[in-house]
CSV table of C-alpha atoms in Angstrom, one decimal:
chain,number,residue,atom,x,y,z
A,183,MET,CA,72.4,-82.3,129.0
A,184,ILE,CA,70.3,-82.0,125.7
A,185,GLU,CA,68.1,-84.6,127.2
A,186,SER,CA,67.8,-82.5,130.9
A,187,ARG,CA,66.0,-79.5,128.6
A,188,SER,CA,62.6,-79.0,129.1
A,189,GLY,CA,61.8,-78.1,125.6
A,190,ARG,CA,63.3,-77.8,121.7
A,191,ARG,CA,66.0,-79.3,123.1
A,192,TYR,CA,68.1,-79.1,120.0
A,193,GLN,CA,67.9,-75.9,119.9
A,194,VAL,CA,71.4,-73.4,119.7
A,195,ARG,CA,72.2,-72.1,123.2
A,196,ALA,CA,74.1,-69.9,124.8
A,197,ASP,CA,76.4,-70.5,127.8
A,198,HIS,CA,77.7,-73.4,125.9
A,199,GLY,CA,74.9,-75.4,125.7
A,200,ARG,CA,73.3,-75.3,129.6
A,201,GLY,CA,71.8,-71.1,128.8
A,202,GLY,CA,69.2,-69.9,127.0
A,203,ILE,CA,68.3,-70.9,123.3
A,204,VAL,CA,71.0,-68.4,120.5
A,205,ARG,CA,68.5,-66.7,118.1
A,206,THR,CA,69.8,-64.4,115.2
A,207,THR,CA,68.1,-63.0,112.2
A,208,LEU,CA,68.1,-64.2,108.5
A,209,LEU,CA,71.2,-62.3,107.3
A,210,GLY,CA,73.1,-64.3,110.9
A,211,LYS,CA,71.6,-67.9,109.4
A,212,ILE,CA,73.1,-67.1,105.6
A,213,LEU,CA,76.5,-65.8,107.1
A,214,THR,CA,77.0,-68.5,108.9
A,215,LEU,CA,76.5,-70.6,106.1
A,216,VAL,CA,78.6,-68.2,103.6
A,217,ALA,CA,81.5,-68.6,106.2
A,218,ASN,CA,81.6,-72.8,106.9
A,219,LYS,CA,81.3,-73.2,103.1
A,220,LEU,CA,84.1,-70.6,102.1
A,221,ALA,CA,86.4,-72.3,104.7
A,222,THR,CA,85.8,-75.0,102.6
A,223,LEU,CA,86.7,-74.6,98.9
A,224,ASP,CA,89.7,-77.3,98.1
A,225,PRO,CA,93.5,-77.0,98.1
A,226,ALA,CA,93.0,-75.9,94.9
A,227,GLY,CA,90.5,-73.3,95.4
A,228,ILE,CA,88.0,-74.8,93.0
A,229,GLY,CA,85.1,-77.1,94.0
A,230,ILE,CA,83.7,-77.2,97.8
A,231,GLU,CA,84.8,-80.2,99.7
A,232,MET,CA,82.4,-82.8,100.6
A,233,GLU,CA,81.6,-82.7,104.7
A,234,ALA,CA,79.5,-85.6,106.2
A,235,ASP,CA,80.4,-88.6,104.1
A,236,ARG,CA,77.8,-86.8,100.9
A,237,PRO,CA,79.2,-86.1,97.9
A,238,GLY,CA,76.0,-84.1,97.1
A,239,TRP,CA,73.0,-84.4,94.8
A,240,CYS,CA,74.8,-87.3,92.4
A,241,ASP,CA,74.7,-89.5,95.1
A,242,ALA,CA,75.7,-92.0,93.4
A,243,LEU,CA,79.5,-91.2,93.7
A,244,ASN,CA,79.0,-92.2,97.7
A,245,GLY,CA,82.8,-92.7,98.0
A,246,LEU,CA,84.1,-89.6,96.3
A,247,PRO,CA,83.8,-88.2,100.0
A,248,GLY,CA,86.5,-90.7,100.7
A,249,ILE,CA,89.0,-89.1,98.5
A,250,LEU,CA,88.6,-85.6,99.0
A,251,GLY,CA,86.1,-85.1,96.3
A,252,SER,CA,84.9,-81.8,95.8
A,253,ALA,CA,82.5,-80.0,93.6
A,254,VAL,CA,82.5,-77.1,91.3
A,255,ASN,CA,78.8,-77.0,91.6
A,256,GLU,CA,78.1,-75.9,95.3
A,257,THR,CA,81.1,-73.1,94.8
A,258,ILE,CA,78.9,-71.7,91.9
A,259,GLU,CA,75.7,-71.8,94.6
A,260,LEU,CA,77.0,-70.4,97.5
A,261,LYS,CA,78.2,-67.5,94.5
A,262,ARG,CA,74.3,-67.2,93.6
A,263,LEU,CA,73.8,-67.2,97.3
A,264,ILE,CA,76.0,-64.4,98.1
A,265,ASP,CA,75.1,-62.4,94.8
A,266,VAL,CA,71.6,-62.4,95.9
A,267,THR,CA,71.8,-61.2,99.4
A,268,LEU,CA,74.3,-58.2,98.6
A,269,PRO,CA,71.9,-56.2,97.3
A,270,LEU,CA,69.2,-56.9,99.8
A,271,LEU,CA,72.0,-55.4,102.4
A,272,ALA,CA,70.4,-52.1,100.7
A,273,GLU,CA,66.9,-52.6,101.9
A,274,VAL,CA,67.8,-53.1,106.2
A,275,SER,CA,67.3,-50.2,108.1
A,276,VAL,CA,69.5,-51.2,110.5
A,277,SER,CA,72.8,-49.9,110.6
A,278,GLU,CA,75.1,-53.0,112.5
A,279,LEU,CA,74.3,-56.8,112.6
A,280,PRO,CA,74.6,-58.0,115.8
A,281,LEU,CA,76.5,-61.9,116.3
A,282,PRO,CA,78.2,-64.3,118.3
A,283,ALA,CA,81.2,-63.0,118.7
A,284,GLU,CA,82.4,-66.3,117.8
A,285,LEU,CA,80.8,-66.4,114.4
A,286,ALA,CA,81.9,-62.1,114.2
A,287,ASP,CA,85.5,-63.3,114.9
A,288,PHE,CA,85.5,-66.0,112.1
A,289,VAL,CA,84.1,-63.9,109.1
A,290,ALA,CA,87.1,-61.2,110.8
A,291,ASP,CA,89.8,-63.8,110.0
A,292,LEU,CA,87.9,-64.6,106.5
A,293,ASN,CA,87.8,-61.5,105.5
A,294,ARG,CA,91.5,-60.8,105.8
A,295,LEU,CA,92.3,-64.0,104.3
A,296,LEU,CA,90.2,-62.4,101.8
A,297,ASP,CA,92.5,-58.6,101.3
A,298,GLN,CA,95.7,-60.6,100.8
A,299,PRO,CA,95.4,-61.4,97.1
A,300,GLU,CA,98.9,-62.8,97.5
A,301,LEU,CA,97.7,-66.1,98.9
A,302,THR,CA,97.6,-69.4,97.6
A,303,PRO,CA,94.7,-71.1,96.9
A,304,HIS,CA,96.8,-74.0,99.3
A,305,ARG,CA,97.9,-71.8,101.5
A,306,PHE,CA,94.1,-69.8,101.6
A,307,TRP,CA,92.8,-73.7,102.1
A,308,GLN,CA,95.2,-74.0,105.1
A,309,GLU,CA,94.2,-70.8,106.7
A,310,SER,CA,90.4,-71.1,106.2
A,311,GLY,CA,90.8,-74.3,107.1
A,312,ALA,CA,92.1,-74.0,110.6
A,313,ALA,CA,89.9,-70.7,111.4
A,314,LYS,CA,87.0,-73.0,110.5
A,315,GLU,CA,88.3,-75.7,113.2
A,316,ALA,CA,88.6,-73.2,115.8
A,317,TYR,CA,85.1,-72.1,114.9
A,318,ARG,CA,83.8,-75.8,115.3
A,319,ARG,CA,85.6,-76.2,118.6
A,320,GLN,CA,84.5,-73.4,120.5
A,321,VAL,CA,80.9,-73.5,119.2
A,322,PHE,CA,80.5,-77.4,119.3
A,323,MET,CA,78.5,-77.2,122.7
A,324,GLY,CA,77.2,-74.1,121.9
A,325,PHE,CA,78.1,-70.5,121.6
A,326,ALA,CA,79.5,-68.4,124.5
A,327,GLY,CA,76.9,-65.7,125.0
A,328,ALA,CA,78.5,-62.6,124.3
A,329,GLU,CA,78.0,-60.9,121.1
A,330,LYS,CA,79.9,-57.8,118.8
A,331,ALA,CA,78.1,-56.1,115.7
A,332,LEU,CA,79.7,-55.9,113.1
A,333,SER,CA,78.4,-52.9,110.5
A,334,LEU,CA,76.3,-53.4,106.8
A,335,ASP,CA,79.2,-51.3,105.5
A,336,TRP,CA,81.6,-53.8,106.3
A,337,LEU,CA,79.7,-56.9,105.3
A,338,HIS,CA,78.6,-55.5,101.9
A,339,GLY,CA,82.1,-55.1,101.1
A,340,PHE,CA,83.5,-58.7,102.8
A,341,PHE,CA,80.3,-60.7,101.0
A,342,GLU,CA,81.4,-58.3,97.6
A,343,LYS,CA,85.3,-60.0,98.0
A,344,ALA,CA,83.1,-63.4,99.1
A,345,SER,CA,81.2,-63.4,95.3
A,346,ALA,CA,85.1,-62.5,93.6
A,347,HIS,CA,87.0,-65.2,95.5
A,348,LEU,CA,83.8,-67.6,94.5
A,349,ALA,CA,83.9,-66.2,90.7
A,350,ALA,CA,87.4,-67.1,90.2
A,351,ALA,CA,87.0,-70.1,91.9
A,352,ALA,CA,84.7,-71.7,88.9
A,353,ALA,CA,87.3,-69.9,86.6
A,354,ARG,CA,89.3,-71.8,87.1
A,355,ALA,CA,87.1,-75.2,86.5
A,356,GLU,CA,86.8,-73.9,82.8
A,357,SER,CA,88.2,-76.3,80.3
A,358,ALA,CA,88.0,-76.4,76.8
A,359,ALA,CA,85.9,-78.7,77.2
A,360,GLY,CA,83.4,-76.6,78.7
A,361,ILE,CA,83.6,-77.1,83.0
A,362,ASN,CA,84.3,-79.8,85.3
A,363,THR,CA,82.1,-80.8,87.7
A,364,TYR,CA,83.9,-83.2,90.5
A,365,TYR,CA,87.6,-83.6,91.7
A,366,THR,CA,89.4,-85.5,93.3
A,367,TYR,CA,93.2,-84.7,95.5
A,368,SER,CA,95.6,-86.8,96.7
A,369,ALA,CA,99.4,-86.4,98.4
A,370,GLU,CA,102.1,-86.2,96.5
A,371,ASP,CA,104.1,-84.2,99.2
A,372,TYR,CA,103.7,-84.8,103.0
A,373,CYS,CA,105.5,-84.4,106.4
A,374,THR,CA,103.8,-86.7,109.2
A,375,GLN,CA,104.5,-84.1,112.7
A,376,ALA,CA,105.2,-85.4,116.3
A,377,ASP,CA,101.9,-86.7,116.9
A,378,GLY,CA,101.0,-88.4,114.3
A,379,SER,CA,99.2,-85.7,111.9
A,380,VAL,CA,99.9,-85.4,108.3
A,381,GLU,CA,100.8,-81.7,106.7
A,382,VAL,CA,100.5,-81.8,102.9
A,383,LYS,CA,102.2,-79.7,101.0
A,384,ARG,CA,101.1,-80.0,97.9
A,385,PHE,CA,98.1,-82.4,96.3
A,386,ARG,CA,97.5,-83.2,92.7
A,387,ALA,CA,93.7,-82.1,92.4
A,388,ALA,CA,92.1,-84.9,89.0
A,389,PRO,CA,88.8,-84.2,88.0
A,390,LEU,CA,87.3,-86.3,86.5
A,391,PRO,CA,84.9,-86.4,83.4
A,392,PRO,CA,82.2,-84.5,82.4
A,393,PHE,CA,78.9,-84.5,84.7
A,394,LEU,CA,75.9,-82.7,82.9
A,395,GLU,CA,75.5,-81.5,86.4
A,396,GLY,CA,78.4,-78.4,86.2
A,397,PHE,CA,77.1,-77.1,83.3
A,398,VAL,CA,74.0,-76.3,84.3
A,399,HIS,CA,74.8,-74.8,87.2
A,400,ALA,CA,77.4,-72.7,84.8
A,401,LEU,CA,75.2,-71.6,82.9
A,402,ARG,CA,73.0,-70.4,85.9
A,403,ILE,CA,75.7,-67.5,86.3
A,404,ALA,CA,77.1,-67.4,83.0
A,405,ASP,CA,76.7,-64.0,80.5
A,406,PRO,CA,75.6,-64.7,76.9
A,407,GLN,CA,78.1,-65.6,75.1
A,408,SER,CA,79.3,-68.3,78.0
A,409,ALA,CA,76.2,-69.4,78.0
A,410,ARG,CA,76.5,-70.4,74.6
A,411,ARG,CA,79.8,-71.5,74.8
A,412,LEU,CA,79.3,-73.7,77.6
A,413,TYR,CA,76.4,-75.0,75.2
A,414,GLN,CA,78.4,-76.0,72.3
A,415,ALA,CA,80.7,-77.4,74.6
A,416,ALA,CA,78.4,-80.5,76.4
A,417,ARG,CA,76.6,-80.8,72.5
A,418,ASN,CA,80.4,-81.5,71.4
A,419,SER,CA,81.1,-83.7,74.2
A,420,GLU,CA,80.3,-86.7,75.6
A,421,LEU,CA,77.2,-85.7,77.5
A,422,TYR,CA,75.6,-85.3,74.6
A,423,ASP,CA,73.4,-88.4,73.4
A,424,ARG,CA,73.6,-88.1,69.4
A,425,LYS,CA,71.4,-91.2,69.0
A,426,LEU,CA,68.8,-90.2,71.1
A,427,GLY,CA,69.8,-85.5,71.0
A,428,MET,CA,69.3,-85.4,74.8
A,429,TYR,CA,71.6,-85.6,77.3
A,430,ARG,CA,72.9,-88.1,79.9
A,431,LEU,CA,74.4,-88.1,83.1
A,432,ASN,CA,78.2,-87.7,83.0
A,433,ALA,CA,80.4,-89.0,80.5
A,434,PRO,CA,82.4,-92.7,80.5
A,435,LEU,CA,83.6,-92.8,84.2
A,436,GLY,CA,87.2,-95.1,82.5
A,437,ASP,CA,89.2,-97.7,84.4
A,438,GLN,CA,88.6,-95.2,88.0
A,439,ALA,CA,84.7,-95.8,88.2
A,440,LEU,CA,84.1,-98.7,91.5
A,441,GLU,CA,86.5,-96.3,93.5
A,442,LEU,CA,84.2,-93.4,93.1
A,443,GLY,CA,81.0,-95.3,94.8
A,444,ARG,CA,77.7,-96.9,93.5
A,445,ILE,CA,77.9,-95.7,90.3
A,446,GLY,CA,80.4,-97.9,89.0
A,447,VAL,CA,77.6,-100.6,89.8
A,448,PHE,CA,76.5,-99.4,87.1
A,449,ASN,CA,76.6,-101.0,83.3
A,450,TYR,CA,77.5,-97.1,81.8
A,451,GLY,CA,74.0,-96.2,79.8
A,452,TRP,CA,71.7,-97.6,82.8
A,453,LEU,CA,70.5,-95.5,85.8
A,454,GLU,CA,73.0,-93.7,87.8
A,455,ASN,CA,75.6,-94.1,84.9
A,456,GLY,CA,75.2,-92.8,81.9
A,457,SER,CA,71.9,-92.3,81.4
A,458,ILE,CA,69.5,-89.7,80.6
A,459,PHE,CA,69.0,-88.8,84.0
A,460,LEU,CA,66.1,-87.5,83.4
A,461,HIS,CA,66.2,-85.4,86.2
A,462,MET,CA,68.9,-83.4,85.3
A,463,HIS,CA,69.0,-83.8,81.2
A,464,TYR,CA,65.4,-81.6,82.2
A,465,LYS,CA,67.8,-78.9,84.2
A,466,PHE,CA,70.0,-78.4,81.8
A,467,VAL,CA,66.9,-77.3,79.5
A,468,LEU,CA,65.5,-75.4,81.5
A,469,GLU,CA,68.3,-73.3,82.4
A,470,MET,CA,69.5,-73.3,78.4
A,471,LEU,CA,66.0,-71.4,78.3
A,472,ARG,CA,66.5,-69.5,80.9
A,473,ALA,CA,70.3,-68.4,79.4
A,474,GLY,CA,68.4,-67.4,76.0
A,475,LEU,CA,68.8,-70.4,74.2
A,476,VAL,CA,66.0,-70.3,72.4
A,477,ASP,CA,66.5,-70.5,69.0
A,478,GLU,CA,68.9,-74.0,70.3
A,479,PHE,CA,65.6,-74.7,72.5
A,480,TYR,CA,63.2,-75.6,69.9
A,481,ALA,CA,65.6,-76.6,67.2
A,482,ASP,CA,65.5,-79.8,69.2
A,483,ILE,CA,62.7,-79.7,70.9
A,484,GLU,CA,61.0,-83.1,69.4
A,485,ARG,CA,64.0,-84.8,70.7
A,486,LEU,CA,64.3,-82.8,74.3
A,487,LEU,CA,60.8,-83.5,76.1
A,488,VAL,CA,60.1,-87.2,76.2
A,489,ALA,CA,56.0,-85.8,75.1
A,490,PHE,CA,57.4,-85.5,71.4
A,491,ARG,CA,59.3,-89.1,71.5
A,492,PRO,CA,57.7,-92.4,70.0
A,493,PRO,CA,56.2,-94.2,72.2
A,494,GLU,CA,57.0,-97.2,70.0
A,495,GLN,CA,60.9,-96.3,71.6
A,496,TYR,CA,59.6,-94.5,74.8
A,497,LYS,CA,57.9,-98.2,75.4
A,498,ARG,CA,55.8,-96.0,77.8
A,499,ASN,CA,52.7,-92.9,77.9
A,500,PRO,CA,54.9,-90.1,76.8
A,501,VAL,CA,52.4,-87.7,79.4
A,502,GLU,CA,54.6,-89.7,81.9
A,503,ASN,CA,57.9,-89.1,82.9
A,504,SER,CA,61.0,-91.7,84.1
A,505,SER,CA,63.5,-91.5,86.7
A,506,PHE,CA,65.9,-92.4,83.1
A,507,LEU,CA,65.8,-93.5,79.8
A,508,VAL,CA,68.3,-95.6,78.8
A,509,SER,CA,71.1,-94.3,76.1
A,510,SER,CA,72.8,-95.5,73.6
A,511,GLY,CA,76.5,-95.7,75.8
A,512,PHE,CA,74.4,-99.0,76.9
A,513,GLY,CA,75.9,-101.9,74.9
A,514,VAL,CA,74.3,-104.7,76.1
A,515,ASP,CA,71.7,-103.8,74.5
A,516,PRO,CA,70.7,-101.5,71.2
A,517,ARG,CA,66.8,-102.5,71.5
A,518,GLN,CA,66.3,-100.9,74.3
A,519,HIS,CA,68.3,-97.4,74.3
A,520,GLY,CA,65.7,-95.0,74.6
A,521,ARG,CA,63.2,-96.5,77.3
A,522,GLY,CA,61.9,-95.0,79.7
A,523,CYS,CA,62.6,-96.6,82.8
A,524,VAL,CA,61.0,-96.2,86.3
A,525,ALA,CA,57.9,-94.5,86.8
A,526,ARG,CA,58.8,-90.9,88.4
A,527,LEU,CA,56.2,-88.2,90.7
A,528,SER,CA,59.0,-85.9,91.6
A,529,GLY,CA,62.3,-84.5,90.4
A,530,SER,CA,62.0,-84.9,86.9
A,531,THR,CA,58.0,-83.7,86.8
A,532,VAL,CA,59.0,-80.7,88.7
A,533,GLU,CA,61.6,-79.8,86.1
A,534,LEU,CA,59.1,-80.1,83.6
A,535,LEU,CA,56.4,-78.0,85.2
A,536,GLN,CA,58.8,-75.5,85.5
A,537,LEU,CA,59.6,-75.7,83.0
A,538,TRP,CA,56.2,-74.8,80.6
A,539,THR,CA,55.1,-72.5,83.2
A,540,TYR,CA,59.0,-70.5,81.9
A,541,LEU,CA,57.5,-71.2,78.4
A,542,PHE,CA,53.5,-70.1,78.7
A,543,PHE,CA,54.2,-66.9,81.8
A,544,GLY,CA,57.8,-66.3,82.0
A,545,ASP,CA,60.1,-66.7,84.9
A,546,ALA,CA,58.3,-63.8,86.9
A,547,PRO,CA,54.5,-63.3,85.4
A,548,PHE,CA,53.5,-61.6,88.8
A,549,ILE,CA,55.9,-58.3,89.7
A,550,SER,CA,55.3,-55.6,91.7
A,551,GLY,CA,55.3,-52.1,89.5
A,552,ASP,CA,54.3,-48.7,90.5
A,553,GLY,CA,53.6,-49.8,94.1
A,554,GLU,CA,51.1,-52.6,93.0
A,555,LEU,CA,50.4,-56.0,92.5
A,556,ARG,CA,51.0,-56.6,88.4
A,557,PHE,CA,50.4,-59.6,86.1
A,558,GLN,CA,52.4,-59.6,83.2
A,559,PRO,CA,53.4,-62.6,81.1
A,560,LYS,CA,56.1,-63.5,79.1
A,561,PRO,CA,55.9,-65.8,77.2
A,562,VAL,CA,58.7,-67.8,75.3
A,563,LEU,CA,56.2,-69.6,72.6
A,564,ALA,CA,57.3,-70.5,69.4
A,565,ALA,CA,54.8,-69.8,66.2
A,566,ARG,CA,54.1,-72.9,65.3
A,567,LEU,CA,53.3,-73.5,69.2
A,568,PHE,CA,49.7,-72.1,68.3
A,569,SER,CA,46.9,-74.0,66.1
A,570,ASP,CA,46.1,-73.8,62.7
A,571,CYS,CA,42.4,-74.0,63.6
A,572,GLU,CA,39.3,-74.3,65.9
A,573,ARG,CA,39.3,-76.7,68.4
A,574,SER,CA,38.5,-78.3,71.8
A,575,ALA,CA,39.5,-76.5,74.8
A,576,ALA,CA,39.4,-80.3,76.1
A,577,PRO,CA,41.6,-81.6,78.7
A,578,PHE,CA,41.6,-77.6,79.7
A,579,ALA,CA,37.5,-77.4,80.1
A,580,THR,CA,35.7,-79.7,77.7
A,581,ALA,CA,32.7,-76.4,77.7
A,582,GLU,CA,35.3,-74.5,76.0
A,583,THR,CA,36.4,-73.7,72.1
A,584,LEU,CA,40.0,-72.3,70.9
A,585,PRO,CA,39.7,-70.1,68.0
A,586,ALA,CA,42.8,-70.9,65.6
A,587,ALA,CA,46.5,-69.8,66.3
A,588,SER,CA,46.0,-70.2,69.4
A,589,ALA,CA,47.7,-71.8,72.7
A,590,ALA,CA,46.3,-72.6,76.0
A,591,CYS,CA,46.6,-73.7,79.4
A,592,THR,CA,45.2,-73.7,82.6
A,593,LEU,CA,47.0,-71.8,85.1
A,594,PHE,CA,46.4,-72.3,89.2
A,595,GLY,CA,44.4,-75.7,88.0
A,596,ASP,CA,41.4,-74.8,86.9
A,597,THR,CA,42.0,-70.7,84.7
A,598,LEU,CA,41.9,-71.3,81.5
A,599,VAL,CA,44.5,-69.4,79.6
A,600,VAL,CA,44.0,-68.4,75.9
A,601,TYR,CA,47.0,-66.5,74.0
A,602,LEU,CA,45.8,-65.8,70.8
A,603,ASN,CA,48.5,-65.3,68.2
A,604,PRO,CA,47.1,-64.0,64.4
A,605,GLN,CA,49.6,-63.3,63.0
A,606,ARG,CA,51.4,-66.9,64.0
A,607,ARG,CA,54.3,-64.8,65.2
A,608,ASP,CA,57.1,-65.7,67.3
A,609,CYS,CA,56.6,-64.7,71.3
A,610,PHE,CA,61.4,-64.2,71.2
A,611,GLY,CA,63.6,-63.2,68.8
A,612,PRO,CA,64.3,-59.9,67.3
A,613,ASP,CA,60.4,-59.2,66.6
A,614,PRO,CA,58.7,-60.9,68.7
A,615,VAL,CA,54.9,-60.8,69.3
A,616,LYS,CA,53.9,-59.5,73.2
A,617,PRO,CA,50.8,-59.1,75.9
A,618,ARG,CA,48.6,-56.5,74.1
A,619,ARG,CA,45.2,-57.1,75.4
A,620,TYR,CA,43.4,-59.6,78.2
A,621,ARG,CA,39.7,-60.7,78.2
A,622,LEU,CA,38.7,-61.3,81.6
A,623,TYR,CA,35.8,-64.0,82.0
A,624,PHE,CA,34.6,-64.4,85.5
A,625,ARG,CA,33.3,-67.5,86.8
A,626,ASP,CA,30.0,-65.4,88.1
A,627,GLY,CA,29.3,-64.9,84.6
A,628,GLY,CA,30.8,-61.3,84.3
A,629,GLU,CA,33.7,-59.9,81.4
A,630,GLU,CA,36.6,-57.5,81.7
A,631,THR,CA,38.2,-56.1,78.3
A,632,VAL,CA,42.4,-54.3,80.1
A,633,ASP,CA,43.6,-52.9,77.0
A,634,THR,CA,47.3,-52.6,78.5
A,635,GLY,CA,50.7,-54.8,78.5
A,636,PHE,CA,49.2,-56.2,81.4
A,637,LEU,CA,47.1,-56.5,84.7
A,638,GLY,CA,46.8,-54.1,87.5
A,639,GLN,CA,45.9,-55.0,91.6
A,640,ALA,CA,42.3,-55.8,91.1
A,641,ALA,CA,42.2,-58.6,88.4
A,642,ALA,CA,45.9,-59.5,89.0
A,643,GLU,CA,44.3,-60.0,92.9
A,644,ALA,CA,41.0,-62.3,90.8
A,645,LEU,CA,43.2,-63.8,88.5
A,646,ARG,CA,45.0,-65.0,92.0
A,647,GLN,CA,41.9,-65.6,93.9
A,648,ARG,CA,40.9,-68.0,91.1
A,649,MET,CA,37.7,-65.6,90.9
A,650,LEU,CA,38.4,-65.9,86.8
A,651,ARG,CA,37.1,-68.9,84.2
A,652,ARG,CA,39.1,-67.9,81.5
A,653,LEU,CA,41.5,-65.4,80.5
A,654,ASP,CA,41.9,-64.4,76.7
A,655,ILE,CA,45.4,-63.4,75.7
A,656,GLU,CA,46.0,-61.1,72.7
A,657,LEU,CA,49.6,-60.8,71.2
A,658,ALA,CA,50.6,-58.8,69.5
């Protein structure tokens, strides 16, 4: 049937695959994802089960799907998706959302389950799973073609209940050690059905030893008090490498390591098992900053960031990221501790670039204010990052000179941005300095001064269009 189609062969069709392409909105697609993921919570109502034989980001745990593995990371990210979508519903100009009838019925089934707080997590797993499998059987070859409309008010209520349900699920993963990232399940009580299938009446949930990934995702939704608690838990756990001052991918896995997959073939402290996996380490450092743990970040910056590490220990150029650093858990050869292995141009570099832009410009330097575009950076720079004396701007711009008490970077590749901090104070904390004046140097030789805390529409557009060769920002 697929081969008989003249074009766009893999688009979902009506008439169970024989009709026209089924179209929906972005909200319809989000709802499809939310429904399928919500119905895939594990029997304890904590993590989302691993489907399609894939464990998620940490693909070295490729044995985990085979032992009924689940991950709290996906639970948290599903909640984040819902929480991002909820306030946007108010901006939708229609009152209802037409959906394929099968999807609308599936979502309605889940809503009925959410309206029954007395349901145990195991019962929710049974009934939501049955609804999901029924839905998938119906749409395996395509939708029938009929539509049902759900009102936006009804969807708002559904999303609110789903968010609360997922918040409770993530809370179940919390422990004295912080948060559990992965779980496995085994059947403790079950009976065999007449058709040969098995009904499990009770599972035993077993959390894996701590993984840094769970702390990263938990920090994204944590309030300030919870964020500090999570940070301290990670710091006091075996995830923290006290010798290197960095964070390991995972704690020791013990005798079960080989059952979990490829991760078990590596000596602890090396590559995908207990090393300083730089991609995830930098994710954790970035979430520390976003969660407001700025003092903690600067207290350890020389150890947290590869650029400040001793080259004789890192054993490669410290401006180059690595896939991983050998952690002190590697007992085979202590001389290797802190050594960077396998150059990397993807994950770890992207995380460092995002961390750098956050430090220099904040989370969202370009914003909409009073109906116009604005450039309003919120740097998170420590006083000690500003220079003591005048210096050359190389390698930013060889013909430029930077004054004392300045910190510089490039924006959009070739616009030199210079922060001037004559008071040499932090850009964060109880009494921070903030942008107060801008000096614009255009590529055509023109100059302009803006005495406000932000650049308005015209100047912000000029900056984005790379019409500036240099931008000085005075802090006060």
